[in-house]
Coordinates of C-alpha atoms in Angstrom, one line a residue:
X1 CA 75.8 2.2 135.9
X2 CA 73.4 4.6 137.1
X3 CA 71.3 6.9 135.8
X4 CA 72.8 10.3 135.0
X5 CA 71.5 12.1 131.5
X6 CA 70.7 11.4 127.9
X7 CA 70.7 13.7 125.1
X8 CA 73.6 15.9 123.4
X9 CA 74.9 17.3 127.1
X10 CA 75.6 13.5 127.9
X11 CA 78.9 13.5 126.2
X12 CA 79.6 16.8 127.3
X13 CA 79.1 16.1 131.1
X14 CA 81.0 12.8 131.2
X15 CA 83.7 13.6 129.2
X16 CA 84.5 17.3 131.1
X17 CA 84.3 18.7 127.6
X18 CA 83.3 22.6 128.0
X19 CA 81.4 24.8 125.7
X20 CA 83.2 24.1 122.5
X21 CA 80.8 20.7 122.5
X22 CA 77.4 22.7 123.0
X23 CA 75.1 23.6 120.7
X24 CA 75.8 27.6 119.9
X25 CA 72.1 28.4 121.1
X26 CA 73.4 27.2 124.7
X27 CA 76.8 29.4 124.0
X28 CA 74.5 32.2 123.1
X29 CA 72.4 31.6 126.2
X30 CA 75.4 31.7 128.7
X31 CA 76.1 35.0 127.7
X32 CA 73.2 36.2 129.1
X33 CA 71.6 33.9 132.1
X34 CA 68.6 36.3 132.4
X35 CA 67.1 36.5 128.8
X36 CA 64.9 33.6 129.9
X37 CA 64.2 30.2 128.0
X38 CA 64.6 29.7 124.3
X39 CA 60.7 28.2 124.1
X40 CA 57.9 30.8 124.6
X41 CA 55.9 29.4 127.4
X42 CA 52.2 30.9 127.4
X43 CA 51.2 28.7 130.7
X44 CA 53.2 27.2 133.0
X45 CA 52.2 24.8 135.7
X46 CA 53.5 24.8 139.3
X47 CA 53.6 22.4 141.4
X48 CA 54.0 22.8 145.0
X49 CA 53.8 26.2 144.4
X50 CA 52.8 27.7 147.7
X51 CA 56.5 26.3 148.7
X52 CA 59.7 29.0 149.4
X53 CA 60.5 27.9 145.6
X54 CA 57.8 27.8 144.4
X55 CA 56.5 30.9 145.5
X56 CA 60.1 32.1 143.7
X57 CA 58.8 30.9 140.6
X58 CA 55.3 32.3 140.7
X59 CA 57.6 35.8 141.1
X60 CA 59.6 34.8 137.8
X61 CA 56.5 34.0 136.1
X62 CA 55.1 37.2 136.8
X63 CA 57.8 38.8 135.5
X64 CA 58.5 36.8 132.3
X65 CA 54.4 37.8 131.5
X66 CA 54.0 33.8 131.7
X67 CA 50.8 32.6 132.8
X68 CA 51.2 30.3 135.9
X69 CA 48.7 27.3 137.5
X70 CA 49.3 26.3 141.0
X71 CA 49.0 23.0 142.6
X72 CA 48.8 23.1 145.8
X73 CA 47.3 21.2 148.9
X74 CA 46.0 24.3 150.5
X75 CA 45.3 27.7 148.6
X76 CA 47.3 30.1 150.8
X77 CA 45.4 33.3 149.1
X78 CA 48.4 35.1 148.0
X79 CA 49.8 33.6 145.5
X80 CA 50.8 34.8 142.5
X81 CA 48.9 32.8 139.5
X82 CA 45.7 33.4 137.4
X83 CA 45.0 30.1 138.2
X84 CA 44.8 27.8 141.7
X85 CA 44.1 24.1 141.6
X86 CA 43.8 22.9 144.7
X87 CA 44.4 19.1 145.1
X88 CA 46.9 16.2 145.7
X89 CA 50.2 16.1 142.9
X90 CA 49.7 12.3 143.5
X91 CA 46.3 12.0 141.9
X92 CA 45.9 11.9 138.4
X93 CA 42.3 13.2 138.0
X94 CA 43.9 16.3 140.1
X95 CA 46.8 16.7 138.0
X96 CA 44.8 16.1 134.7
X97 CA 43.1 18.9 135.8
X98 CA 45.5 21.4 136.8
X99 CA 47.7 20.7 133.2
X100 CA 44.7 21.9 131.4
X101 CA 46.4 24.8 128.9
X102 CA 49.8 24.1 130.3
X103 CA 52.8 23.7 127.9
X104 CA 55.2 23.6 130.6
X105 CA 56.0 21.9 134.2
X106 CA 58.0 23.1 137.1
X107 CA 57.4 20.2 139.4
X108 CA 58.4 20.8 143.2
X109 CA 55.5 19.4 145.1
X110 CA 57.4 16.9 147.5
X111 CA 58.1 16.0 151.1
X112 CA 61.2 17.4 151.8
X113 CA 63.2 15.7 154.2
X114 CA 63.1 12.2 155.8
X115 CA 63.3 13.3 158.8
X116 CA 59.2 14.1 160.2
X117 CA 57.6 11.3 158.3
X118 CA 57.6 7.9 158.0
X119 CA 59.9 6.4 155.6
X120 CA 57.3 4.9 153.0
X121 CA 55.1 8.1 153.1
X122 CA 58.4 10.3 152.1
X123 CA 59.5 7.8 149.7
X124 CA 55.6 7.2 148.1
X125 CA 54.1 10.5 148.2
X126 CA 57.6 11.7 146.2
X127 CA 57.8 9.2 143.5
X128 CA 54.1 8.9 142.8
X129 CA 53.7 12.6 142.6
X130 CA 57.0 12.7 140.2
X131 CA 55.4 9.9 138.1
X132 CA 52.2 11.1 138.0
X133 CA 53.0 15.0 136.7
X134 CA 55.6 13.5 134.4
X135 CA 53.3 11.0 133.0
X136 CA 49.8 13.4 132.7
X137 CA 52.0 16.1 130.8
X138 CA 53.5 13.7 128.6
X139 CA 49.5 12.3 127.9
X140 CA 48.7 16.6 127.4
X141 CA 51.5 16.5 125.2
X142 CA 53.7 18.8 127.1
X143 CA 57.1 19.0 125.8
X144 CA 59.5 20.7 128.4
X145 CA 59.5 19.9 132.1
X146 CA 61.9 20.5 135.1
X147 CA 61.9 18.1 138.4
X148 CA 63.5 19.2 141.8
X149 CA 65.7 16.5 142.7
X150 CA 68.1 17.3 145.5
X151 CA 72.3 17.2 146.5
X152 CA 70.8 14.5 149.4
X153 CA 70.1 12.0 146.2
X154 CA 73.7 11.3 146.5
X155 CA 72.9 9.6 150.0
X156 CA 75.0 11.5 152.2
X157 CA 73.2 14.5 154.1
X158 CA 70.5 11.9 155.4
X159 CA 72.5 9.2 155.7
X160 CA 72.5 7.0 159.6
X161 CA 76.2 6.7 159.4
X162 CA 78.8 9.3 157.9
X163 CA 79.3 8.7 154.5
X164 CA 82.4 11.0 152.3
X165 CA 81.9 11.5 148.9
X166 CA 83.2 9.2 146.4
X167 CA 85.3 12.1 145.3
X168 CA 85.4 15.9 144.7
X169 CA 84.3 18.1 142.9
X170 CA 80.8 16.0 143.3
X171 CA 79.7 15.6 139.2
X172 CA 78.0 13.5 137.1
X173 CA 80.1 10.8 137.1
X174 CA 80.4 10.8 141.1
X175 CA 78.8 7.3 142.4
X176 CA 75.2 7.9 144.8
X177 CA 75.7 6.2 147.9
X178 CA 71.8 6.4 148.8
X179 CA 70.5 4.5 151.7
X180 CA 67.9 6.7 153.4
X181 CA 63.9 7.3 151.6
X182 CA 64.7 10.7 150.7
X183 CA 67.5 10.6 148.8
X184 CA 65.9 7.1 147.6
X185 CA 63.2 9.0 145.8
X186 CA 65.0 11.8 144.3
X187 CA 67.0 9.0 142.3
X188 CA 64.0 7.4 141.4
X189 CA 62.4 10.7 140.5
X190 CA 65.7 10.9 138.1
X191 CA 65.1 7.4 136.9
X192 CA 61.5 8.1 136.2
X193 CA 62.5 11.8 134.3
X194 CA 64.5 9.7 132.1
X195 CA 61.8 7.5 131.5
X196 CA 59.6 9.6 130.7
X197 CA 61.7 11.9 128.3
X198 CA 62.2 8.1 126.2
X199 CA 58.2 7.4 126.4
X200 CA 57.1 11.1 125.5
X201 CA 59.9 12.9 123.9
X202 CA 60.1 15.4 126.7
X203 CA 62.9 17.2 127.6
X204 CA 63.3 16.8 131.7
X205 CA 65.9 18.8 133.9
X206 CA 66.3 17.3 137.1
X207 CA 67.7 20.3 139.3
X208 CA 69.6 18.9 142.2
X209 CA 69.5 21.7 144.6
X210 CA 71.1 22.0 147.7
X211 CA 70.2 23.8 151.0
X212 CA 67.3 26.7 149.8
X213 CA 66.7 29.6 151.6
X214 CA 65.5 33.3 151.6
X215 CA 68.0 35.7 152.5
X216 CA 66.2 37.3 155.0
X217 CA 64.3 33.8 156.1
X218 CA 66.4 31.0 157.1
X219 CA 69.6 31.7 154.7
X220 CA 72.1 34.4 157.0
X221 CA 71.1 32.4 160.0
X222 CA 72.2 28.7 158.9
X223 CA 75.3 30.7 157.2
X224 CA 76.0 31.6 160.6
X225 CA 75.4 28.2 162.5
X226 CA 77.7 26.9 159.8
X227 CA 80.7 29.0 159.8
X228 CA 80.6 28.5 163.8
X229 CA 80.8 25.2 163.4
X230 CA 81.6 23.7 159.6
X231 CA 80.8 20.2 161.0
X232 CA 77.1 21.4 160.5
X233 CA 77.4 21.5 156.4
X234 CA 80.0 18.9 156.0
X235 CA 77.3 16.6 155.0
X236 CA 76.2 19.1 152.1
X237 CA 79.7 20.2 151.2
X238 CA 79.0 23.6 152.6
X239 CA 76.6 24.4 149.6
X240 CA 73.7 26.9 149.3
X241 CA 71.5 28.6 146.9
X242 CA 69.5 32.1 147.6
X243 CA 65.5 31.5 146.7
X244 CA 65.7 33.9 143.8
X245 CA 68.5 31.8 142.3
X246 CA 67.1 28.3 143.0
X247 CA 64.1 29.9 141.0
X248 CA 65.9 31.2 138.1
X249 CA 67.8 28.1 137.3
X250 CA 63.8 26.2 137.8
X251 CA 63.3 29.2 134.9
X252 CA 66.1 28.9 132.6
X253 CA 66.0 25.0 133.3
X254 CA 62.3 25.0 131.2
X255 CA 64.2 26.7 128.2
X256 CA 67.4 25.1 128.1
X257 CA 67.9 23.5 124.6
X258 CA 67.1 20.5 125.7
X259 CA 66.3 17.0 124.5
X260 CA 65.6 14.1 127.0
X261 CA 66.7 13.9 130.4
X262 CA 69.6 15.3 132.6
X263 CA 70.5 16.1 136.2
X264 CA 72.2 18.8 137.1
X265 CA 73.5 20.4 139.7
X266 CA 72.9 24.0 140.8
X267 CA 74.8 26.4 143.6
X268 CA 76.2 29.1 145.0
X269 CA 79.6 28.8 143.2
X270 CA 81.2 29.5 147.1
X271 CA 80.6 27.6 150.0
X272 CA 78.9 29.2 153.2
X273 CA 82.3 29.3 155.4
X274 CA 85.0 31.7 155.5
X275 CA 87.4 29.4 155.4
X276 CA 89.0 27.5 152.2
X277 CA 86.9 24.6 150.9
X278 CA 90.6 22.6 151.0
X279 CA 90.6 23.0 154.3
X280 CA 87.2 22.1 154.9
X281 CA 87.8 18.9 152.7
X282 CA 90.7 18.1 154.6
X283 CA 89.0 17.8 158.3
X284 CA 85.8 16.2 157.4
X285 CA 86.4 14.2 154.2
X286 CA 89.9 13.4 154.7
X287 CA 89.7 10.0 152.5
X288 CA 87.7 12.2 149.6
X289 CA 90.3 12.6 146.5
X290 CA 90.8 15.7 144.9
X291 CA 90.3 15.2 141.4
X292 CA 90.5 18.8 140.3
X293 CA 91.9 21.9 141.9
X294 CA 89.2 23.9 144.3
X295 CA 90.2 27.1 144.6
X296 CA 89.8 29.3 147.7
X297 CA 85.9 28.8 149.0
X298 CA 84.8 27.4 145.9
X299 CA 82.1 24.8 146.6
X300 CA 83.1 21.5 145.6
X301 CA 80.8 20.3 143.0
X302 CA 81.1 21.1 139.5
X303 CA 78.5 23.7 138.0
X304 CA 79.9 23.8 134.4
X305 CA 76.5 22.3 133.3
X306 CA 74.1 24.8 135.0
X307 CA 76.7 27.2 133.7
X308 CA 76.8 25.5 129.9
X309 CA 73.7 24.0 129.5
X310 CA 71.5 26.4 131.7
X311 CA 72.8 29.8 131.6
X312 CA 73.0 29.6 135.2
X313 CA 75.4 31.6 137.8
X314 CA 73.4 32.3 140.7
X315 CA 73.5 36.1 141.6
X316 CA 72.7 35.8 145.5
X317 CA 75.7 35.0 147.7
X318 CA 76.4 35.0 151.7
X319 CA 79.3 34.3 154.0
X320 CA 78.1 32.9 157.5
X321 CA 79.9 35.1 160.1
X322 CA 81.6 32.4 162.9

């Protein structure tokens, strides 16, 4: 069986069980997404923070009155931390360096695609970097961290030949079909989180985020391309998240009340197309079962943990127009 979570949410994402089976700080929280984490963090470091969502984070930071450290492979001269390290996420003098006074990671630094380098350098320069954050704030004795993992760990946006999912809505429980170095490394980043949360007694969120993008950046424009032709996002289930939002979960993710490792998804809870997500399912995943009802354009992956365990609904939402 493959890795999914550990800690109290485990039973709660595997069994479908809702909020009844949460803590009541998590209840609490999901009342209110933007009261921010439980845990007071006084410094926070940033990996790959010169990044769209990192940069998101920096602004959430600010905002909280939390002290931020960016890592980063080239000082951009804007950003918005106290602190700049300038270095390499896969080398541990570097990173040693950069946790100084850190109680808390946001770890984002990554190659992002598979698609402009070559496979060992995506899949190498991911899972070193992921192991070697993890394991220098475990050694600082940082407590709370969160990963970027992505929806391409399941193996099917990168994939040579068209994969479907296993079934729908895409969960916990839904089987990872990866074959490409991308979505190779984002399970091993997982494996690794939960590794780490076992050797250090960290708590570890492993966000899988889907496609990213600023409103006004790259976001209406893909929307568009999409709802012209759906066979464009049929590989990511139609799925988005605004900057802002993919920030705030990164936010609330540090705070959660959290022991150990979990993955979890995080989206806009409607697809991209103006057209229902049945319909969607229908044309380009016609072998995918439905395992639970999907309503109108709702996207087809369950978010009852980033709305349970996180706090999470995302706030930024967009229609492409066909």
């Amino acid at each position: 069986m493959s890795f999914r979570s550990s800690g109290w949410w485990a039973d709660i994402l595997r069994s479908g069980r809702r909020s009844p089976a949460a803590p009541r700080s998590a209840r609490r929280r999901a009342a209110d997404p933007r009261r921010g984490p439980i845990a007071r963090h006084q410094r926070v470091l940033v990996t790959g923070a010169a990044g769209r969502i990192g940069r998101g984070v920096l602004d959430v930071l600010a905002r909280e009155s939390v002290a931020a450290t960016a890592l980063v492979l080239e000082d951009p001269g804007d950003l918005r931390a106290d602190r700049v390290v300038v270095g390499d996420a896969r080398s541990p003098d570097v990173v040693a360096h950069a946790m100084d006074g850190a109680d808390g990671v946001i770890h984002l630094a990554a190659i992002p695609t598979p698609i402009d380098d070559p496979p060992e350098v995506v899949f190498g320069t991911n899972t070193l970097s992921t192991f070697t954050v993890l394991d220098a704030a475990g050694r600082a004795g940082v407590r709370r961290a969160v990963i970027a993992s992505s929806q391409a760990a399941s193996g099917i946006p990168f994939a040579a030949h068209a994969q479907h999912p296993v079934h729908v809505p895409v969960d916990n429980d839904t089987p990872d079909q990866a074959a490409d170095p991308y979505a190779l490394s984002k399970r091993v980043d997982e494996l690794t989180a939960d590794a780490m949360a076992r050797r250090y007694g960290m708590a570890v969120v492993a966000l899988r985020f889907p496609f990213v993008g600023g409103m006004d950046e790259r976001l209406r424009d893909h929307a568009d391309d999409v709802a012209r032709d759906p066979a464009l996002g049929a590989r990511s289930l139609w799925a988005y998240l605004e900057t802002r939002d993919a920030a705030e979960a990164a936010w609330l993710a540090l705070g959660c009340p959290a022991h150990g490792a979990v993955v979890i998804h995080v989206a806009a809870p409607e697809t991209l197309v103006p057209v229902p997500t049945l319909d969607l399912l229908r044309r380009y995943h016609p072998s995918t079962p439905v395992r639970r009802p999907i309503e109108g354009r709702a996207v087809p992956y369950d978010l009852t943990a980033a709305e349970q365990v996180l706090g999470f609904r995302a706030r930024h939402h967009v229609v492409g127009t066909p």
